[in-house]
Coordinates of C-alpha atoms and ligand atoms in Angstrom, one line a residue:
M16 CA -91.3 112.0 58.4
N17 CA -92.5 112.2 62.0
K18 CA -92.2 108.7 63.4
N19 CA -95.8 109.3 65.3
V20 CA -97.5 109.9 62.0
R21 CA -100.3 107.5 60.9
K22 CA -99.1 105.1 58.1
K23 CA -102.3 106.0 56.0
I24 CA -101.5 109.6 56.2
E25 CA -97.8 109.2 54.8
S26 CA -99.4 108.3 51.5
L27 CA -101.5 111.2 51.0
V28 CA -100.6 114.5 49.2
P29 CA -101.9 118.0 50.3
Y30 CA -104.4 119.4 48.0
K31 CA -103.1 122.2 45.8
V32 CA -104.7 124.3 43.4
S33 CA -102.9 126.5 41.0
M34 CA -103.7 130.2 42.0
E35 CA -101.5 131.8 39.0
N36 CA -102.4 135.0 37.8
Y37 CA -104.6 133.9 35.0
R38 CA -106.9 136.2 33.0
W39 CA -109.5 133.5 33.0
A40 CA -109.3 130.7 35.9
L41 CA -111.3 127.8 34.2
N42 CA -109.6 125.1 36.5
A43 CA -112.0 124.9 39.6
N44 CA -115.5 124.8 38.1
E45 CA -116.5 127.9 39.9
S46 CA -119.0 130.6 38.7
P47 CA -117.4 133.3 36.6
I48 CA -119.7 135.8 38.0
N49 CA -119.2 137.4 41.5
M50 CA -122.6 138.1 42.8
F51 CA -121.4 140.5 45.5
S52 CA -122.2 143.8 43.6
D53 CA -125.6 142.8 42.8
W54 CA -126.2 141.4 46.4
Q55 CA -124.2 144.0 48.4
E56 CA -127.2 145.7 50.2
E57 CA -128.9 142.4 50.8
I58 CA -125.8 141.0 52.4
L59 CA -124.9 143.9 54.5
A60 CA -128.6 143.8 55.9
E61 CA -128.3 140.2 56.6
L62 CA -124.9 140.4 58.2
T63 CA -126.2 143.2 60.3
K64 CA -128.8 140.5 62.1
E65 CA -126.0 138.7 63.3
S66 CA -124.1 139.1 66.5
I67 CA -120.4 138.3 65.8
N68 CA -119.6 138.1 69.5
L69 CA -121.8 135.2 69.8
Y70 CA -121.4 131.7 68.1
P71 CA -123.8 131.2 65.1
S72 CA -126.9 129.0 65.0
S73 CA -125.2 125.6 65.6
N74 CA -127.5 123.6 63.1
C75 CA -128.1 126.5 60.7
D76 CA -131.8 126.8 61.7
G77 CA -132.8 129.6 59.4
L78 CA -130.8 128.1 56.4
R79 CA -132.2 124.8 56.7
V80 CA -135.8 126.3 56.7
M81 CA -135.0 127.8 53.4
L82 CA -133.0 124.8 52.0
A83 CA -136.1 122.6 53.0
K84 CA -138.6 124.9 51.2
I85 CA -136.3 124.8 47.9
N86 CA -136.1 121.0 48.1
Q87 CA -139.6 120.3 49.4
C88 CA -138.7 118.6 52.3
S89 CA -138.4 119.2 56.1
P90 CA -135.4 120.8 57.8
E91 CA -134.9 117.5 59.7
N92 CA -133.8 116.1 56.1
I93 CA -130.9 118.6 56.0
V94 CA -127.5 118.8 57.4
C95 CA -125.0 121.7 56.4
G96 CA -121.4 121.3 55.8
N97 CA -118.4 123.7 55.3
G98 CA -118.7 122.9 51.7
S99 CA -119.6 119.6 50.6
D100 CA -116.2 118.4 51.0
E101 CA -117.1 118.4 54.8
I102 CA -120.2 116.5 54.1
I103 CA -118.0 113.8 52.3
K104 CA -115.7 113.6 55.4
M105 CA -118.8 113.2 57.8
I106 CA -120.5 110.6 55.7
T107 CA -117.0 108.6 55.5
E108 CA -116.6 109.2 59.5
V109 CA -120.2 107.7 60.1
F110 CA -119.8 104.7 57.9
V111 CA -116.4 103.6 57.2
D112 CA -114.3 102.1 60.0
Q113 CA -110.6 100.9 59.8
G114 CA -110.5 98.1 56.9
D115 CA -114.1 98.7 55.4
K116 CA -114.4 98.8 51.9
V117 CA -115.8 101.6 49.8
I118 CA -116.4 101.8 46.0
I119 CA -115.2 104.7 44.1
P120 CA -115.9 104.8 40.5
T121 CA -112.9 106.1 38.6
P122 CA -112.2 108.8 37.5
T123 CA -113.9 111.0 40.0
F124 CA -113.5 113.7 42.5
S125 CA -110.5 113.5 44.6
E126 CA -111.9 114.2 48.0
Y127 CA -113.6 110.6 48.3
F128 CA -110.2 109.0 48.0
T129 CA -108.9 111.4 50.7
S130 CA -111.7 111.0 53.2
V131 CA -111.7 107.2 52.8
T132 CA -108.0 106.9 53.2
V133 CA -108.0 109.2 56.4
A134 CA -110.8 106.9 57.7
G135 CA -108.8 103.9 57.2
G136 CA -111.0 102.5 54.9
E137 CA -110.1 100.4 51.8
I138 CA -110.9 101.7 48.4
V139 CA -112.2 99.4 45.6
P140 CA -112.1 101.5 42.5
V141 CA -114.5 100.7 39.8
K142 CA -113.2 102.0 36.4
T143 CA -115.9 103.6 34.1
K144 CA -116.1 102.3 30.6
A145 CA -113.6 103.5 27.9
D146 CA -116.2 106.4 26.9
F147 CA -116.5 107.3 30.7
T148 CA -120.0 105.9 30.9
F149 CA -120.4 104.2 34.6
D150 CA -120.1 100.3 34.7
V151 CA -123.2 99.9 36.6
E152 CA -122.9 96.0 36.6
A153 CA -119.3 96.2 37.6
I154 CA -120.5 98.4 40.6
I155 CA -122.9 96.0 41.6
Q156 CA -120.6 93.1 41.4
A157 CA -117.6 95.0 43.3
A158 CA -120.2 95.7 46.0
N159 CA -121.6 92.4 46.6
Q160 CA -118.2 90.5 46.5
N161 CA -116.6 92.8 48.7
Q162 CA -119.4 93.5 51.2
V163 CA -118.9 97.3 50.7
K164 CA -120.2 99.7 53.2
L165 CA -120.3 102.8 51.2
I166 CA -120.5 103.6 47.5
F167 CA -119.6 107.3 46.3
L168 CA -121.6 108.1 42.9
C169 CA -120.9 111.5 41.5
V170 CA -123.9 112.4 39.2
P171 CA -123.0 114.1 36.9
N172 CA -119.4 113.2 37.4
N173 CA -116.4 115.4 37.8
P174 CA -114.2 115.4 35.7
T175 CA -116.2 113.6 33.0
G176 CA -119.4 115.6 33.1
L177 CA -121.5 112.4 32.5
A178 CA -124.4 111.3 34.6
L179 CA -126.0 108.1 35.6
S180 CA -129.6 107.6 34.7
D181 CA -132.5 107.4 37.2
C182 CA -132.7 103.8 36.3
E183 CA -129.2 102.8 36.7
I184 CA -129.1 104.7 40.4
S185 CA -132.2 102.6 41.3
R186 CA -130.5 99.5 40.0
I187 CA -127.4 100.1 42.3
I188 CA -129.4 100.9 45.2
D189 CA -131.6 98.0 45.0
A190 CA -129.0 95.3 44.0
T191 CA -126.5 96.1 46.8
E192 CA -126.8 96.7 50.6
A193 CA -124.3 99.6 50.9
V194 CA -124.9 103.2 51.8
I195 CA -125.0 105.1 48.5
A196 CA -123.6 108.7 48.6
I197 CA -124.7 110.7 45.5
D198 CA -122.7 113.9 44.9
E199 CA -125.0 116.3 43.2
A200 CA -122.5 119.3 43.0
Y201 CA -123.5 119.9 39.6
F202 CA -127.2 119.4 39.9
E203 CA -128.5 122.7 38.6
F204 CA -126.7 122.2 35.2
Y205 CA -128.4 118.9 34.9
G206 CA -131.8 119.2 36.6
K207 CA -132.3 115.5 37.6
T208 CA -132.0 114.5 41.3
S209 CA -132.2 111.4 43.5
A210 CA -133.4 113.7 46.2
P211 CA -136.9 112.0 46.6
I212 CA -135.5 108.7 47.0
A213 CA -132.9 110.0 49.5
L214 CA -135.7 111.5 51.7
K215 CA -137.4 108.0 52.1
N216 CA -134.4 105.6 51.8
Q217 CA -132.1 105.3 54.6
R218 CA -129.4 103.9 52.7
V219 CA -129.1 106.9 50.4
I220 CA -127.7 110.4 51.0
V221 CA -127.6 113.2 48.2
L222 CA -124.9 115.9 48.5
R223 CA -125.3 119.5 47.4
T224 CA -123.2 122.7 47.4
L225 CA -123.7 126.4 47.0
S226 CA -120.2 126.7 45.3
K227 CA -121.1 126.0 41.7
A228 CA -124.4 127.2 40.3
Y229 CA -125.0 129.6 43.4
G230 CA -121.8 131.2 42.7
V231 CA -120.6 131.5 46.1
A232 CA -117.7 129.0 46.7
G233 CA -115.9 131.6 48.8
I234 CA -118.4 131.1 51.6
R235 CA -118.1 127.4 51.8
L236 CA -121.6 125.7 52.1
G237 CA -122.7 122.3 51.2
Y238 CA -125.5 120.3 52.6
A239 CA -126.8 116.8 52.5
L240 CA -130.5 115.7 51.8
A241 CA -131.4 112.4 53.5
N242 CA -134.1 110.5 55.6
P243 CA -134.2 112.1 59.2
K244 CA -132.6 108.9 60.8
T245 CA -129.6 109.1 58.4
I246 CA -129.2 112.9 59.1
D247 CA -129.2 112.1 62.8
L248 CA -126.1 109.9 62.1
I249 CA -124.3 112.6 60.4
Q250 CA -125.4 115.1 63.2
R251 CA -123.3 112.9 65.8
V252 CA -120.0 113.6 64.0
R253 CA -120.6 117.2 62.9
M254 CA -118.3 119.9 64.9
P255 CA -120.7 122.2 66.8
Y256 CA -120.8 125.6 64.8
N257 CA -119.3 124.1 61.7
I258 CA -120.9 127.0 59.7
S259 CA -119.9 130.6 60.3
A260 CA -122.4 133.3 60.9
L261 CA -120.9 135.0 57.8
T262 CA -121.5 132.1 55.6
Q263 CA -125.0 131.4 57.1
A264 CA -125.9 135.0 56.3
V265 CA -124.4 135.2 52.6
A266 CA -126.1 131.8 51.9
R267 CA -129.6 133.0 52.9
V268 CA -129.2 136.0 50.6
A269 CA -128.1 133.5 47.7
L270 CA -130.9 131.2 48.2
R271 CA -133.3 134.2 48.2
N272 CA -132.0 135.2 44.8
A273 CA -132.6 131.3 43.5
D274 CA -134.7 132.8 40.6
Q275 CA -131.6 135.0 39.4
I276 CA -129.4 132.0 39.6
A277 CA -131.6 129.8 37.7
S278 CA -131.6 132.4 34.9
I279 CA -127.8 132.5 35.0
T280 CA -127.6 128.7 34.9
Q281 CA -129.8 128.7 32.0
S282 CA -127.4 130.9 30.1
M283 CA -124.3 128.8 31.0
I284 CA -126.2 125.7 29.7
E285 CA -126.9 127.8 26.3
E286 CA -123.0 128.6 26.5
R287 CA -122.3 124.9 26.9
K288 CA -124.0 124.0 23.7
R289 CA -122.6 126.9 21.8
I290 CA -119.2 125.8 22.7
I291 CA -119.7 122.3 21.9
N292 CA -121.3 123.1 18.6
Q293 CA -118.5 125.3 17.6
L294 CA -115.9 122.6 18.2
R295 CA -117.9 119.5 17.0
S296 CA -116.3 119.4 13.5
Y297 CA -112.6 119.5 15.2
N298 CA -110.8 116.3 15.4
L299 CA -111.1 116.3 19.0
E300 CA -113.0 114.0 21.6
I301 CA -115.8 116.2 23.6
F302 CA -117.6 114.5 26.4
D303 CA -121.0 115.3 26.5
S304 CA -121.3 117.5 29.8
Q305 CA -124.1 117.9 32.2
T306 CA -122.2 120.5 34.2
N307 CA -120.4 123.8 34.1
F308 CA -117.4 122.3 32.6
I309 CA -116.4 120.3 29.5
L310 CA -113.8 117.4 29.3
Y311 CA -111.9 117.4 26.0
R312 CA -109.4 114.5 24.8
S313 CA -106.8 115.6 22.0
D314 CA -103.8 114.4 20.6
K315 CA -102.7 118.1 20.2
Y316 CA -102.8 118.1 24.2
E317 CA -99.2 119.7 24.7
E318 CA -99.8 122.4 22.0
L319 CA -103.3 123.1 23.4
L320 CA -101.7 123.4 27.2
S321 CA -99.1 125.6 26.0
T322 CA -101.5 127.9 24.1
F323 CA -103.9 128.0 26.9
E324 CA -100.9 129.1 29.1
N325 CA -99.9 131.7 26.6
S326 CA -103.5 133.0 26.6
R327 CA -103.5 133.1 30.5
I328 CA -106.5 130.7 30.8
G329 CA -106.3 128.1 33.6
V330 CA -107.4 124.7 32.8
R331 CA -107.3 121.5 34.7
V332 CA -105.2 118.4 33.6
Y333 CA -104.4 115.0 35.1
P334 CA -100.8 113.9 34.4
K335 CA -100.9 111.2 37.0
D336 CA -104.2 109.3 35.8
P337 CA -103.7 106.9 33.0
M338 CA -107.5 107.1 32.2
L339 CA -107.3 110.8 31.6
V340 CA -104.3 110.8 29.3
N341 CA -104.5 113.7 26.9
C342 CA -107.6 115.0 28.7
I343 CA -108.1 118.7 29.6
R344 CA -111.2 119.9 31.7
I345 CA -112.3 123.5 31.0
S346 CA -114.9 125.2 33.2
L347 CA -117.6 127.4 31.5
G348 CA -116.8 131.0 31.9
T349 CA -118.1 134.3 30.8
K350 CA -119.0 134.6 27.0
E351 CA -115.7 136.5 26.6
A352 CA -113.7 133.8 28.4
N353 CA -115.5 131.0 26.3
D354 CA -114.7 132.8 23.1
A355 CA -111.0 133.0 24.3
V356 CA -111.2 129.2 24.9
I357 CA -112.8 128.6 21.4
A358 CA -110.0 130.7 20.0
V359 CA -107.3 128.4 21.5
F360 CA -108.8 125.4 19.8
K361 CA -109.1 127.4 16.5
E362 CA -105.4 128.5 16.6
V363 CA -104.2 124.9 17.4
Y364 CA -106.4 123.0 15.0
N365 CA -105.6 125.7 12.3
H366 CA -109.2 126.5 11.7
V367 CA -110.2 129.8 9.9
Ligands
PLP419 C1 -118.2 116.6 42.7 C2 -117.7 117.5 43.6 N1 -118.2 117.4 44.7 C3 -118.0 118.2 45.8 C4 -117.1 119.4 45.5 C5 -116.6 120.3 46.6 O1 -117.7 121.4 46.7 P1 -117.6 122.4 48.0 O2 -117.1 123.5 47.4 O3 -119.0 122.4 48.3 O4 -116.8 121.6 48.9 C6 -116.6 119.5 44.2 C7 -115.8 120.7 43.9 O5 -115.2 120.8 42.8 C8 -116.8 118.6 43.2 O6 -116.5 118.8 42.0

């Protein structure tokens, strides 16, 4: 290792995603539908308005107006990021100094750990209960005992699919003094939001993305919703021109087609119910998902994995996480892909 490297960086592992040639890649919670064919003309028209010899709108002005309308707030309540990954990084840069403590309920999304580690912060992990519901009182206690600066809450949570109730979120906000970053990457599949609280309370930030329900993970667009004073803090660490002109153009098209996205999301939610109903009678733990993926725990884990592999279906597993032993996370796909997933369970469990 280069002797000049920071100690904290030595412990990190580069983020790797399996890009195997799957028939159905159900390992990254992406949308199974490529909207490009539907939106091609609109995208080209929108791209034509951009001058690619010039820098793009630095603060995504047109896009923030559209996002404000959708979220019933003002553009001053919004900052855009290169995916919500960048929002996570910016929030950490704003609030976490060397040695500052940050609560991350576990298991959850890995980028919170990476961003806090890079910032030199100290992670205070708080385990969820055995059924993966959040341990609200343990979070509050850990926050107050450790003078925690920031708490990440993933609602609904990746990879468990479970959410915190509005009451539980309010309780954490009221009983602590930390900044609460509420990651709503899967909001559209759940329907409940803490956005109204974030717009008022300077300690609360809601994170959103166009990578999941909106189906445009490839363009990389996320955003934060918060009080203008909090947004102003995030703006101080944002790179100028962090969102490319191409991303801004495609994102505007995606937002203009919000009704189409809402109807696709509704059919995904129906598919989620259908899969769970089909597999309910199996001797298998299925966690009650509010997202576009389902987490399963099975004592036939190895057999399932090899059958998924033989069927060329990509799924996500967590071999290094003791809380997620025998767990497999599978994104919702097209009806055909979901049928293929059900067929794998049928084969392994010998159901006719
Ligand atoms: C909870 C959560 N937050 C954020 C992200 C990152 O999303 P984006 O594509 O907007 O960077 C993901 C991606 O899987 C996620 O699961």
